[in-house]
Structure formats: structure tokens, C-alpha cells
Short mmCIF file of C-alpha atoms and ligand atoms in Angstrom, two decimals:
data_model
loop_
_atom_site.label_atom_id
_atom_site.label_comp_id
_atom_site.label_asym_id
_atom_site.label_seq_id
_atom_site.Cartn_x
_atom_site.Cartn_y
_atom_site.Cartn_z
CA MET C 1 28.09 -16.87 11.42
CA ALA C 2 29.44 -17.20 7.64
CA ARG C 3 29.44 -13.91 5.68
CA HIS C 4 26.72 -15.41 3.26
CA ALA C 5 24.32 -16.59 5.69
CA PRO C 6 20.57 -16.09 4.91
CA ILE C 7 19.07 -13.01 6.02
CA LEU C 8 15.53 -13.79 7.67
CA ILE C 9 12.11 -12.00 6.21
CA VAL C 10 9.27 -11.97 8.45
CA GLY C 11 6.70 -11.16 5.94
CA GLY C 12 6.18 -12.72 2.60
CA GLY C 13 3.54 -9.64 1.49
CA LEU C 14 4.60 -7.07 -1.37
CA GLY C 15 7.69 -5.55 1.03
CA GLY C 16 8.95 -8.75 1.91
CA LEU C 17 9.28 -10.22 -1.45
CA THR C 18 10.65 -7.33 -2.74
CA THR C 19 13.19 -7.27 -0.46
CA ALA C 20 14.02 -11.06 -1.36
CA LEU C 21 14.55 -10.21 -4.83
CA ALA C 22 16.46 -7.18 -4.62
CA LEU C 23 18.91 -9.00 -1.89
CA ALA C 24 19.24 -11.92 -4.28
CA LYS C 25 19.93 -9.37 -7.23
CA ARG C 26 22.99 -8.48 -5.06
CA GLY C 27 23.90 -12.34 -4.59
CA ARG C 28 22.27 -12.20 -1.22
CA PRO C 29 20.65 -15.05 0.14
CA SER C 30 17.41 -14.94 2.06
CA ARG C 31 14.54 -17.01 3.75
CA VAL C 32 11.05 -15.54 3.90
CA LEU C 33 9.06 -16.77 6.68
CA GLU C 34 5.49 -16.03 5.83
CA GLY C 35 2.54 -16.98 8.84
CA ALA C 36 -0.40 -17.89 6.63
CA PRO C 37 -0.39 -21.27 5.09
CA GLU C 38 0.73 -20.44 1.82
CA PHE C 39 2.08 -17.17 0.18
CA GLY C 40 -0.69 -15.32 -1.09
CA ALA C 41 -2.52 -11.86 -1.22
CA ILE C 42 -6.06 -10.78 -0.67
CA GLY C 43 -8.14 -10.65 -3.87
CA TYR C 44 -8.89 -6.90 -4.32
CA GLY C 45 -7.35 -4.21 -6.74
CA ILE C 46 -4.56 -1.88 -5.87
CA GLN C 47 -3.09 1.27 -7.46
CA PHE C 48 0.32 2.31 -8.31
CA GLY C 49 2.50 5.51 -8.65
CA PRO C 50 5.07 5.64 -11.28
CA ASN C 51 7.63 5.68 -8.38
CA VAL C 52 7.62 1.62 -8.05
CA PHE C 53 8.62 1.35 -11.46
CA HIS C 54 11.40 2.78 -10.59
CA VAL C 55 12.19 -0.25 -8.28
CA PHE C 56 10.41 -3.30 -10.94
CA ASP C 57 12.61 -1.71 -13.44
CA ARG C 58 15.97 -2.18 -11.39
CA LEU C 59 14.36 -5.94 -10.81
CA GLY C 60 14.06 -6.46 -14.01
CA LEU C 61 10.27 -7.22 -13.58
CA MET C 62 8.51 -4.35 -15.77
CA ASP C 63 7.46 -6.77 -18.62
CA GLN C 64 5.87 -9.30 -15.97
CA VAL C 65 4.12 -6.02 -13.92
CA LEU C 66 2.86 -4.36 -17.22
CA ALA C 67 1.29 -7.77 -18.57
CA VAL C 68 -1.28 -8.15 -15.52
CA ALA C 69 -1.84 -4.47 -14.96
CA ASP C 70 -3.59 -1.71 -16.73
CA SER C 71 -3.26 2.06 -16.86
CA PRO C 72 -6.24 4.47 -16.14
CA ALA C 73 -7.41 7.08 -18.63
CA ALA C 74 -7.21 9.46 -15.75
CA VAL C 75 -7.63 9.60 -11.85
CA LEU C 76 -10.35 11.64 -10.94
CA MET C 77 -11.93 13.30 -7.69
CA LEU C 78 -15.77 13.90 -7.43
CA ASP C 79 -17.70 15.53 -5.27
CA ALA C 80 -20.23 12.90 -3.34
CA LEU C 81 -22.92 15.36 -2.95
CA ASP C 82 -23.45 16.73 -6.38
CA GLY C 83 -21.01 14.26 -8.70
CA LYS C 84 -19.29 17.27 -10.17
CA GLU C 85 -15.67 16.63 -11.24
CA LEU C 86 -13.10 18.57 -8.70
CA VAL C 87 -9.47 17.23 -10.10
CA ARG C 88 -8.68 15.01 -13.18
CA ILE C 89 -5.40 13.96 -13.35
CA PRO C 90 -4.47 12.56 -16.96
CA THR C 91 -2.30 9.78 -16.93
CA GLY C 92 -1.96 9.01 -20.44
CA THR C 93 0.68 10.42 -22.51
CA SER C 94 1.60 13.80 -20.62
CA PHE C 95 1.90 12.08 -17.48
CA ARG C 96 4.25 9.41 -18.94
CA ALA C 97 6.00 11.87 -20.85
CA ARG C 98 6.54 13.71 -16.92
CA PHE C 99 6.92 11.00 -15.19
CA LYS C 100 8.73 8.25 -16.86
CA TYR C 101 6.77 5.56 -15.87
CA PRO C 102 2.93 4.75 -15.96
CA TYR C 103 0.43 4.71 -13.37
CA ILE C 104 -1.49 1.41 -12.89
CA ILE C 105 -3.91 -0.49 -11.58
CA VAL C 106 -3.79 -4.67 -11.01
CA HIS C 107 -5.24 -7.45 -8.71
CA ARG C 108 -3.12 -7.69 -5.83
CA ILE C 109 -2.86 -11.10 -6.69
CA ASP C 110 -1.81 -10.99 -9.66
CA LEU C 111 0.96 -8.96 -8.77
CA HIS C 112 2.16 -11.21 -5.74
CA ASN C 113 2.40 -14.07 -8.44
CA VAL C 114 4.51 -11.74 -10.72
CA LEU C 115 6.81 -11.30 -7.29
CA LEU C 116 6.38 -15.19 -6.16
CA GLU C 117 7.54 -16.43 -9.25
CA ALA C 118 10.42 -14.10 -9.69
CA CYS C 119 11.61 -15.55 -5.91
CA ARG C 120 10.86 -18.73 -7.47
CA ASN C 121 13.31 -18.79 -10.08
CA GLU C 122 15.90 -17.31 -7.88
CA ASP C 123 18.10 -19.78 -5.76
CA ALA C 124 19.21 -17.66 -3.28
CA ILE C 125 15.68 -17.30 -1.87
CA GLU C 126 14.20 -19.67 0.57
CA LEU C 127 10.09 -19.37 1.37
CA VAL C 128 8.69 -20.96 3.88
CA ALA C 129 5.08 -21.00 4.20
CA ASP C 130 2.93 -21.53 7.58
CA ALA C 131 5.51 -20.36 9.83
CA MET C 132 4.27 -17.59 12.20
CA VAL C 133 7.04 -15.92 13.89
CA THR C 134 5.86 -15.37 17.51
CA GLY C 135 9.55 -14.69 18.64
CA PHE C 136 12.82 -13.76 18.43
CA ALA C 137 16.78 -13.54 19.86
CA ASP C 138 19.54 -11.18 19.12
CA ARG C 139 22.34 -13.35 19.46
CA GLY C 140 24.96 -10.43 18.62
CA ASP C 141 26.23 -12.22 15.43
CA SER C 142 23.10 -13.64 14.40
CA VAL C 143 19.21 -13.79 14.91
CA ALA C 144 17.26 -16.62 15.46
CA ALA C 145 13.11 -16.63 14.82
CA THR C 146 10.91 -18.97 16.48
CA ALA C 147 7.55 -20.37 14.34
CA ALA C 148 4.41 -21.01 16.34
CA ASP C 149 5.26 -24.86 15.71
CA GLY C 150 8.28 -24.62 17.70
CA ARG C 151 10.61 -24.62 14.34
CA THR C 152 13.49 -22.10 14.87
CA PHE C 153 15.20 -20.39 12.01
CA SER C 154 18.57 -18.89 11.97
CA GLY C 155 19.99 -15.73 9.61
CA ALA C 156 22.64 -13.39 9.90
CA ALA C 157 19.79 -10.44 10.39
CA LEU C 158 15.92 -9.94 10.26
CA VAL C 159 13.88 -7.74 8.18
CA ALA C 160 10.44 -7.39 9.65
CA ALA C 161 8.34 -7.00 6.99
CA ASP C 162 5.33 -8.20 9.39
CA GLY C 163 2.91 -5.54 8.55
CA VAL C 164 0.46 -2.89 10.54
CA ARG C 165 0.29 -5.30 13.34
CA SER C 166 4.24 -5.94 13.57
CA LEU C 167 5.36 -8.18 16.12
CA PHE C 168 8.34 -6.52 15.83
CA ARG C 169 7.47 -3.04 16.19
CA GLU C 170 5.86 -3.83 19.38
CA ALA C 171 9.46 -5.39 20.28
CA LEU C 172 11.12 -2.36 19.08
CA ILE C 173 9.28 0.38 19.10
CA GLY C 174 6.25 -0.87 21.58
CA ASP C 175 3.99 1.89 20.80
CA GLY C 176 0.62 -0.71 20.76
CA GLU C 177 -2.43 -1.21 18.33
CA PRO C 178 -2.41 0.77 15.02
CA ARG C 179 -4.15 4.14 15.33
CA PRO C 180 -7.97 3.93 14.35
CA VAL C 181 -9.32 6.85 12.19
CA GLY C 182 -13.11 5.97 12.82
CA TYR C 183 -13.77 4.60 9.87
CA VAL C 184 -14.02 0.97 8.12
CA ALA C 185 -13.27 0.33 4.56
CA LEU C 186 -15.32 -2.67 2.52
CA ARG C 187 -13.89 -3.93 -0.79
CA THR C 188 -16.10 -5.78 -3.54
CA ILE C 189 -15.22 -6.90 -6.89
CA ILE C 190 -17.74 -7.37 -9.60
CA PRO C 191 -17.62 -9.12 -13.04
CA ILE C 192 -18.03 -5.61 -14.76
CA GLY C 193 -20.91 -6.88 -17.14
CA GLU C 194 -22.84 -6.61 -13.59
CA LEU C 195 -22.07 -2.77 -12.97
CA ARG C 196 -25.04 -0.61 -13.24
CA ALA C 197 -23.90 2.51 -11.91
CA ASP C 198 -23.58 5.19 -14.46
CA VAL C 199 -19.53 5.83 -13.66
CA PRO C 200 -16.50 6.42 -15.67
CA ARG C 201 -15.32 2.75 -16.29
CA ASP C 202 -11.75 3.32 -17.50
CA CYS C 203 -10.45 5.62 -14.91
CA VAL C 204 -9.74 5.62 -11.14
CA VAL C 205 -12.42 7.39 -9.05
CA LEU C 206 -12.57 9.02 -5.88
CA TRP C 207 -15.84 10.36 -4.76
CA GLY C 208 -15.23 12.19 -1.64
CA GLY C 209 -18.32 13.06 0.61
CA PRO C 210 -19.13 14.06 4.40
CA GLY C 211 -17.51 11.38 6.54
CA MET C 212 -17.38 8.92 3.38
CA HIS C 213 -15.78 7.86 0.45
CA ILE C 214 -16.01 5.52 -2.36
CA VAL C 215 -12.91 4.51 -4.87
CA HIS C 216 -13.46 2.25 -8.10
CA TYR C 217 -11.60 1.24 -11.19
CA PRO C 218 -11.62 -1.72 -13.82
CA LEU C 219 -9.33 -5.01 -13.17
CA ARG C 220 -7.96 -7.75 -14.95
CA HIS C 221 -8.09 -5.81 -18.67
CA ASN C 222 -11.46 -4.40 -18.06
CA THR C 223 -13.45 -7.71 -17.03
CA HIS C 224 -13.70 -7.07 -13.31
CA PHE C 225 -14.70 -3.85 -11.33
CA ASN C 226 -13.00 -2.98 -8.00
CA ILE C 227 -15.17 -1.08 -5.51
CA VAL C 228 -13.55 -0.02 -2.06
CA ALA C 229 -16.48 1.96 0.20
CA VAL C 230 -14.96 3.75 3.19
CA PHE C 231 -17.08 5.75 5.66
CA ARG C 232 -17.21 7.00 9.51
CA THR C 233 -18.65 4.50 11.68
CA SER C 234 -18.66 3.83 15.57
CA THR C 235 -19.48 0.04 14.99
CA TYR C 236 -16.00 -1.46 14.35
CA ALA C 237 -16.43 -4.69 15.03
CA GLU C 238 -15.38 -6.49 12.20
CA ARG C 239 -17.94 -9.37 11.98
CA GLY C 240 -21.47 -8.31 13.00
CA ASP C 241 -25.13 -8.69 11.95
CA PRO C 242 -25.50 -8.14 7.90
CA ALA C 243 -28.78 -6.56 8.10
CA SER C 244 -27.31 -4.28 10.62
CA TYR C 245 -24.88 -3.26 8.46
CA ARG C 246 -26.66 -2.82 5.09
CA ALA C 247 -29.01 -0.62 7.04
CA GLU C 248 -26.10 1.49 8.55
CA LEU C 249 -24.58 1.62 4.60
CA GLU C 250 -27.96 3.04 3.10
CA HIS C 251 -28.49 5.55 6.05
CA THR C 252 -24.55 6.89 5.56
CA TYR C 253 -24.72 7.20 1.73
CA ARG C 254 -28.57 8.47 1.87
CA ASN C 255 -27.54 11.84 0.51
CA ALA C 256 -24.94 10.66 -1.89
CA HIS C 257 -24.80 10.73 -5.83
CA PRO C 258 -27.48 8.25 -7.18
CA ALA C 259 -23.85 6.37 -9.03
CA MET C 260 -22.13 5.64 -5.56
CA ARG C 261 -26.04 4.37 -4.40
CA ALA C 262 -26.03 2.34 -6.75
CA MET C 263 -22.17 1.01 -6.22
CA ILE C 264 -23.48 0.67 -2.37
CA ALA C 265 -26.31 -1.50 -3.68
CA THR C 266 -23.23 -4.08 -4.78
CA MET C 267 -20.95 -3.94 -1.68
CA ASP C 268 -19.90 -7.45 -0.28
CA LEU C 269 -20.23 -6.78 4.01
CA GLN C 270 -17.92 -9.61 4.32
CA TRP C 271 -14.89 -7.71 4.21
CA ARG C 272 -15.14 -4.72 6.45
CA ARG C 273 -12.16 -3.30 8.23
CA SER C 274 -11.29 -0.77 10.53
CA VAL C 275 -9.03 1.72 9.25
CA ALA C 276 -5.93 2.55 11.22
CA ASP C 277 -2.29 3.81 10.39
CA ARG C 278 0.61 4.44 12.27
CA ASP C 279 2.08 7.52 13.93
CA PRO C 280 5.97 8.33 12.15
CA VAL C 281 8.24 7.49 14.41
CA ARG C 282 12.33 7.03 14.36
CA HIS C 283 14.55 4.15 15.65
CA TRP C 284 13.23 1.40 12.99
CA HIS C 285 16.35 -0.89 13.71
CA LYS C 286 18.04 -2.39 17.11
CA GLY C 287 21.13 -4.83 16.45
CA ARG C 288 20.37 -6.86 13.47
CA VAL C 289 17.00 -6.69 13.21
CA VAL C 290 15.21 -3.81 11.28
CA LEU C 291 11.12 -3.12 10.30
CA LEU C 292 9.93 -2.08 6.44
CA GLY C 293 6.89 -1.51 4.97
CA ASP C 294 3.75 -1.16 7.15
CA ALA C 295 5.90 -2.41 10.34
CA ALA C 296 7.74 0.57 10.07
CA HIS C 297 5.43 3.54 8.40
CA ALA C 298 1.72 2.11 7.84
CA PRO C 299 -0.52 5.46 6.27
CA LEU C 300 -3.88 5.87 5.83
CA GLN C 301 -4.66 4.65 1.89
CA SER C 302 -5.25 8.43 0.79
CA LEU C 303 -2.56 8.50 -1.43
CA ALA C 304 -2.53 4.29 -2.30
CA GLN C 305 1.19 4.19 -1.32
CA GLY C 306 1.31 2.12 1.70
CA ALA C 307 2.68 -0.67 -0.58
CA GLY C 308 4.30 1.63 -3.05
CA MET C 309 6.80 2.44 0.13
CA ALA C 310 7.21 -1.14 1.12
CA ILE C 311 8.56 -2.04 -2.15
CA GLU C 312 10.86 1.40 -2.50
CA ASP C 313 12.02 0.02 0.94
CA GLY C 314 13.09 -3.41 -0.12
CA LEU C 315 14.98 -2.33 -3.09
CA CYS C 316 16.67 0.90 -0.83
CA LEU C 317 17.64 -2.06 2.30
CA ALA C 318 18.79 -4.55 0.03
CA GLU C 319 21.19 -1.75 -1.71
CA LEU C 320 22.41 -0.33 1.50
CA VAL C 321 22.75 -4.29 3.04
CA HIS C 322 25.18 -4.81 0.18
CA ALA C 323 26.78 -1.53 0.01
CA ALA C 324 27.84 -2.31 3.91
CA ASP C 325 29.21 -5.45 3.74
CA ASP C 326 27.43 -7.29 6.26
CA ASP C 327 27.99 -4.41 9.20
CA PHE C 328 24.11 -4.04 9.33
CA ALA C 329 24.02 -1.66 12.30
CA ARG C 330 25.36 0.70 9.44
CA ALA C 331 23.31 -0.37 6.82
CA PHE C 332 20.22 -0.24 8.92
CA ALA C 333 20.78 3.41 9.84
CA ARG C 334 21.31 4.51 6.78
CA PHE C 335 18.08 2.51 5.39
CA GLU C 336 16.52 4.98 8.11
CA ALA C 337 17.82 7.63 7.50
CA ALA C 338 16.94 7.35 4.00
CA ARG C 339 13.53 6.28 4.30
CA LEU C 340 12.44 8.16 7.27
CA LEU C 341 11.04 11.55 5.65
CA ARG C 342 9.53 10.39 2.63
CA THR C 343 7.87 7.68 4.41
CA ALA C 344 6.85 10.15 7.03
CA ARG C 345 5.33 12.81 4.38
CA VAL C 346 3.20 9.78 2.83
CA GLN C 347 2.09 9.13 5.96
CA LEU C 348 1.28 12.68 7.15
CA GLU C 349 0.08 13.58 3.84
CA SER C 350 -2.46 10.96 3.95
CA ARG C 351 -3.89 12.17 7.10
CA THR C 352 -4.50 15.19 6.09
CA LEU C 353 -6.28 14.48 2.69
CA TRP C 354 -8.30 12.21 4.86
CA HIS C 355 -9.58 14.50 7.06
CA ALA C 356 -8.83 18.13 5.42
CA PHE C 357 -9.81 17.40 1.83
CA TYR C 358 -11.54 13.80 0.95
CA HIS C 359 -14.44 13.69 3.79
CA LEU C 360 -15.55 17.52 4.09
CA ASP C 361 -19.05 18.41 5.46
CA GLU C 362 -21.13 20.36 3.32
CA GLY C 363 -20.31 24.11 3.85
CA ILE C 364 -17.83 26.87 3.81
CA GLU C 365 -14.85 24.25 4.04
CA ARG C 366 -16.56 21.98 1.08
CA ASP C 367 -16.89 25.30 -0.81
CA VAL C 368 -13.27 26.47 -0.16
CA ARG C 369 -12.17 23.00 -1.28
CA ASN C 370 -13.62 22.82 -4.28
CA ALA C 371 -13.12 26.59 -5.44
CA THR C 372 -9.29 26.13 -4.67
CA VAL C 373 -8.95 22.64 -7.08
CA ALA C 374 -11.08 24.76 -9.37
CA GLY C 375 -7.81 26.54 -10.60
CA TRP C 376 -5.46 23.86 -10.83
CA ASP C 377 -4.09 22.80 -13.82
CA GLU C 378 -2.05 19.85 -15.19
CA ALA C 379 1.77 21.41 -14.62
CA GLN C 380 0.27 22.45 -11.37
CA ILE C 381 -1.40 18.99 -10.21
CA PHE C 382 1.96 17.10 -11.89
CA ASN C 383 4.03 19.51 -9.73
CA CYS C 384 2.22 18.84 -6.63
CA LEU C 385 2.68 15.08 -7.14
CA SER C 386 6.72 15.03 -8.59
CA TRP C 387 7.95 14.54 -4.84
CA LEU C 388 6.24 11.03 -4.73
CA TYR C 389 5.76 10.14 -8.48
CA ASP C 390 9.34 10.70 -9.23
CA GLY C 391 10.33 8.15 -7.42
CA ALA C 392 12.94 7.78 -4.25
CA GLY C 393 16.55 8.00 -6.14
CA VAL C 394 17.35 4.63 -4.56
CA PRO C 395 20.95 4.71 -4.50
CA ASN C 396 22.71 1.81 -6.79
CA PHE C 397 25.84 0.13 -5.94
CA ALA C 398 26.52 -1.82 -8.75
CA ALA C 399 30.05 -1.60 -8.82
CA GLY C 400 29.83 -2.89 -4.77
C1 LIG T 1 -8.10 -0.34 1.92
C2 LIG T 1 -6.82 -0.37 1.65
C3 LIG T 1 -6.54 0.08 0.15
C4 LIG T 1 -5.16 0.38 0.18
N1 LIG T 1 -4.91 0.48 -1.12
C5 LIG T 1 -3.41 0.73 -1.36
C6 LIG T 1 -2.85 1.16 -3.12
O1 LIG T 1 -3.98 1.35 -3.72
N2 LIG T 1 -1.56 1.24 -2.81
C7 LIG T 1 -0.98 0.90 -1.99
O2 LIG T 1 0.28 1.14 -2.64
N3 LIG T 1 -1.22 0.88 -1.18
C8 LIG T 1 -2.24 0.18 -0.82
N4 LIG T 1 -2.64 0.23 0.69
C9 LIG T 1 -1.88 -0.14 1.53
C10 LIG T 1 -0.93 -1.87 1.53
O3 LIG T 1 -2.64 -2.70 1.28
C11 LIG T 1 0.04 -1.93 2.39
O4 LIG T 1 0.73 -0.80 2.52
C12 LIG T 1 1.07 -2.94 2.29
O5 LIG T 1 0.12 -4.10 1.90
C13 LIG T 1 2.33 -2.73 2.94
O6 LIG T 1 2.83 -4.31 2.65
P1 LIG T 1 3.63 -4.90 3.68
O7 LIG T 1 4.63 -6.26 2.73
O8 LIG T 1 4.74 -3.85 4.27
O9 LIG T 1 2.96 -5.77 4.58
P2 LIG T 1 1.41 -6.60 4.28
O10 LIG T 1 1.07 -6.56 3.21
O11 LIG T 1 0.70 -6.53 5.99
O12 LIG T 1 2.40 -8.20 4.73
C14 LIG T 1 2.68 -8.72 5.86
C15 LIG T 1 2.92 -10.04 5.66
O13 LIG T 1 3.51 -10.83 6.82
C16 LIG T 1 2.59 -11.76 7.09
N5 LIG T 1 2.67 -11.89 8.76
C17 LIG T 1 2.61 -11.00 9.72
N6 LIG T 1 2.72 -11.41 10.58
C18 LIG T 1 3.37 -12.49 10.53
C19 LIG T 1 4.43 -13.25 11.88
N7 LIG T 1 4.32 -13.17 12.60
N8 LIG T 1 5.04 -14.04 10.95
C20 LIG T 1 5.19 -14.59 9.72
N9 LIG T 1 4.51 -13.89 8.72
C21 LIG T 1 3.78 -12.49 9.27
C22 LIG T 1 1.34 -11.69 6.70
O14 LIG T 1 0.45 -12.72 6.68
C23 LIG T 1 1.53 -10.89 5.50
O15 LIG T 1 1.94 -11.88 4.37
C24 LIG T 1 -4.05 -0.07 0.91
C25 LIG T 1 -4.90 -0.53 2.14
C26 LIG T 1 -5.99 -0.59 2.94
C27 LIG T 1 -6.48 -1.29 3.93
#
């Protein structure tokens, strides 16, 4: 296999596209195989901490990302039962001064399009849509991936960025389906003019309560409003009867603050997904194949960092592949060593937030939480977040 044979990347999500861009910056060609008929993203909002800008800055994408994103005035946590403000993370001037980069909210499609356009401008990146990979073979000096329609693609190595239900994770680790947490998520975007609920419109807000939460924020320069409702249920079915879903929703949020109930009334019942994550594991790589993003370390969304970690992975992996000069075993081992503890911490802290912070029942646990956070000031909150928001310290092998 020639030295600069392309690297196969399976999955054209945020992790896969970032990897392709970061490889291209080092002159390394890649071929991105996406199973969907077209490259694209599901149409909902997504949040990013300043840590992703350590990557976007290195890839020269700061201006393009900021043009489609907004910065909230603050990130708030409110008590779902009485509406009391529990935590306020100011994301304005002091946040920028502390973390160097902003906190952003953005339509996932808009961010995806920024990355896609950047990929299309790189000769070194080939984007192949409608290529659902169903099998692969590591031939020792190359890797072949086979698509559902019989096409075969060959590359020097293969990066599996194929998401939480990764085919490659099953082959490398074999730990089965993602681990459901007993909750479902509903997502809705409405024109902001249709928002009736009396809620802050310029902040990211998380209302936490017994077995339920809602996250909301504005999108697309305050023209739209993104609402995610998440609640505990034993009816995981992804398709069901809208009337019973509606009744379940009304029942679940019956004791919630009136503003939450007003938002619940607007929820679209079509997009309903079981919430699941993965256990942290080692051994993300074997031979010329490596897992990246959700395929390696999918977290719950409590810290809003799953895509952030996939994006950090992409730059880190590309730098290490570049530095290892086609010694993929070495590059992949260094990649796992660099990324394991940080991503595992995101997975574990996300679980802790989920079970021991966001969804507490009325009673002493909730009272302790509320009393504890009442003593937090800005400096303390920023210190708590610095391990995450200061970025991953991805090596820069500019000198080659
Ligand atoms: C409700 C919710 C809210 C979230 N909010 C946030 C947030 O605010 N901030 C944040 O950072 N993260 C958030 N996340 C997490 C985030 O969505 C994921 O961590 C992120 O999308 C992972 O990116 P990825 O590129 O690894 O995988 P994915 O985005 O899942 O992309 C995988 C791609 O691979 C393709 N694919 C899959 N199998 C194959 C195959 N066999 N062959 C070819 N292509 C294949 C898929 O079509 C897809 O395009 C949230 C998640 C949920 C569920």
C-alpha cells in the first residue's frame, strides 16, 4: 500500500468529518463513507463548551462556526418543582476571559454544513454517501470495507466514527447494545414567536426534577427555540400511539412548574428516542482499525459533551497518525492513551449528574443539592469546569 493511500473513515457525523479535515490539514487523504443517502444531520440544536474551539481554531474554522452559532447569556439550572434558580454559569465576558473561547448553541445542521463545506474544499477528502458499511477485513497492510450494495473500499487504515450503535465496536469490543438509562428524549424546534411559556429566551436553561428534565435555548439568531424534554418511562417504543404518549407526558410533568408544562404542550411526539450510553472501556483499536467518538465512548447528554469529545478525538487522532508516519498501531495506542481518561470522565460524570443531580425526587436529597449549590460562586463554578472547558491539550506536530 502506497504511503499516502487514503484512510477510510466510516461515518460522516461531526466526529468523522472533523477527522477528515484534520487529516487533510496534514496532507493525508481520506475517504468518508456515510451510510445515509446524503451527508447531513438531524435537525435539532446542540451546545458546545469552549473546549471545541481549541479544535476549530486549529482547523481554521472559527469564523465559519461563529457565524452560524449564538452565545447564550448564561447557562442556568432551575428546580423543576418550584422554578428556583439553582445554578448560574455566566457565559459572557468573565467566561470568555477565563476560558478564552465562547460557549455556543447552534443548529446541528448549520454546524454540519460548515464542516461539510470545508471538506468539499479539500482535494484530499472524498465524501461517499449511501455507503452503509456492513463488513470489513484487516489485510495486515491495508483495510477493506464493504458496503451494503457490494462496493468495496480500500484504505491504509480505518477510523470507525459510526456512532453509538457502531458495527466496529461490536467487532472490536463486542459489548452489545448501548446501555439504556430508563428515560426517553423528545425534541422540538418552534419559531420563537410561538413560544408561550414564560422562560428566559437568551439562556441555556435546564430544569431538573423527579425523573424528568427539560433543556431549552434559542437557535439561529433568536428566530427559533429548541426544547428537549427527557423523562423516565418504561415505554421505550420508538413508535407508538401519539394519544398515549401525550397522556404519559401530561402525567409525568403534572407537578412541574407551569412554564415547563407550557413547553410540554408544544412537544412534537414523533422524535422520541430511548436515552442510552456506553460503559467506559479500553481497547479501542485493533490492527489498522480504531474507534472514535460515540463508537468509542458515548456519554449521556448531561454535560452536553458527546459531540465535543468526538470533535476533540478527530484532531487528536489525525495529529498522532501524522506523527507516527503510518505506524498505525503506535498512533492508535497513543490516541487511546491520550483520550481514554478524559472521555471516560465525561461518561462517568454525565451519569453522576443524571442520577444524583438532575433527577432527584422531592425530599432530603433534593434539599441537600439545593443547599449545596446555593453556596457556589462564579470562581468555584469555573474551577469545577476547567478540566473540561480548558480543552484537551491536543499535541501539535506542526514540525512533522
Ligand atoms: C438528546 C441529545 C442531546 C445531545 N446534546 C449534545 C450537546 O448539546 N452537545 C454535545 O456535544 N453532544 C450532544 N449529544 C451527543 C452527540 O449527539 C453525540 O455524542 C455525537 O453526535 C457523536 O458524534 P459521532 O460523530 O461520534 O457519531 P454520530 O453523530 O452518531 O455520527 C455517526 C455517523 O455514522 C453513520 N453511520 C452509522 N453506521 C454506519 C455504517 N455502518 N456505515 C456508514 N455510516 C454509518 C451515521 O449515519 C452517522 O452519520 C446529544 C445527544 C442526544 C441524544
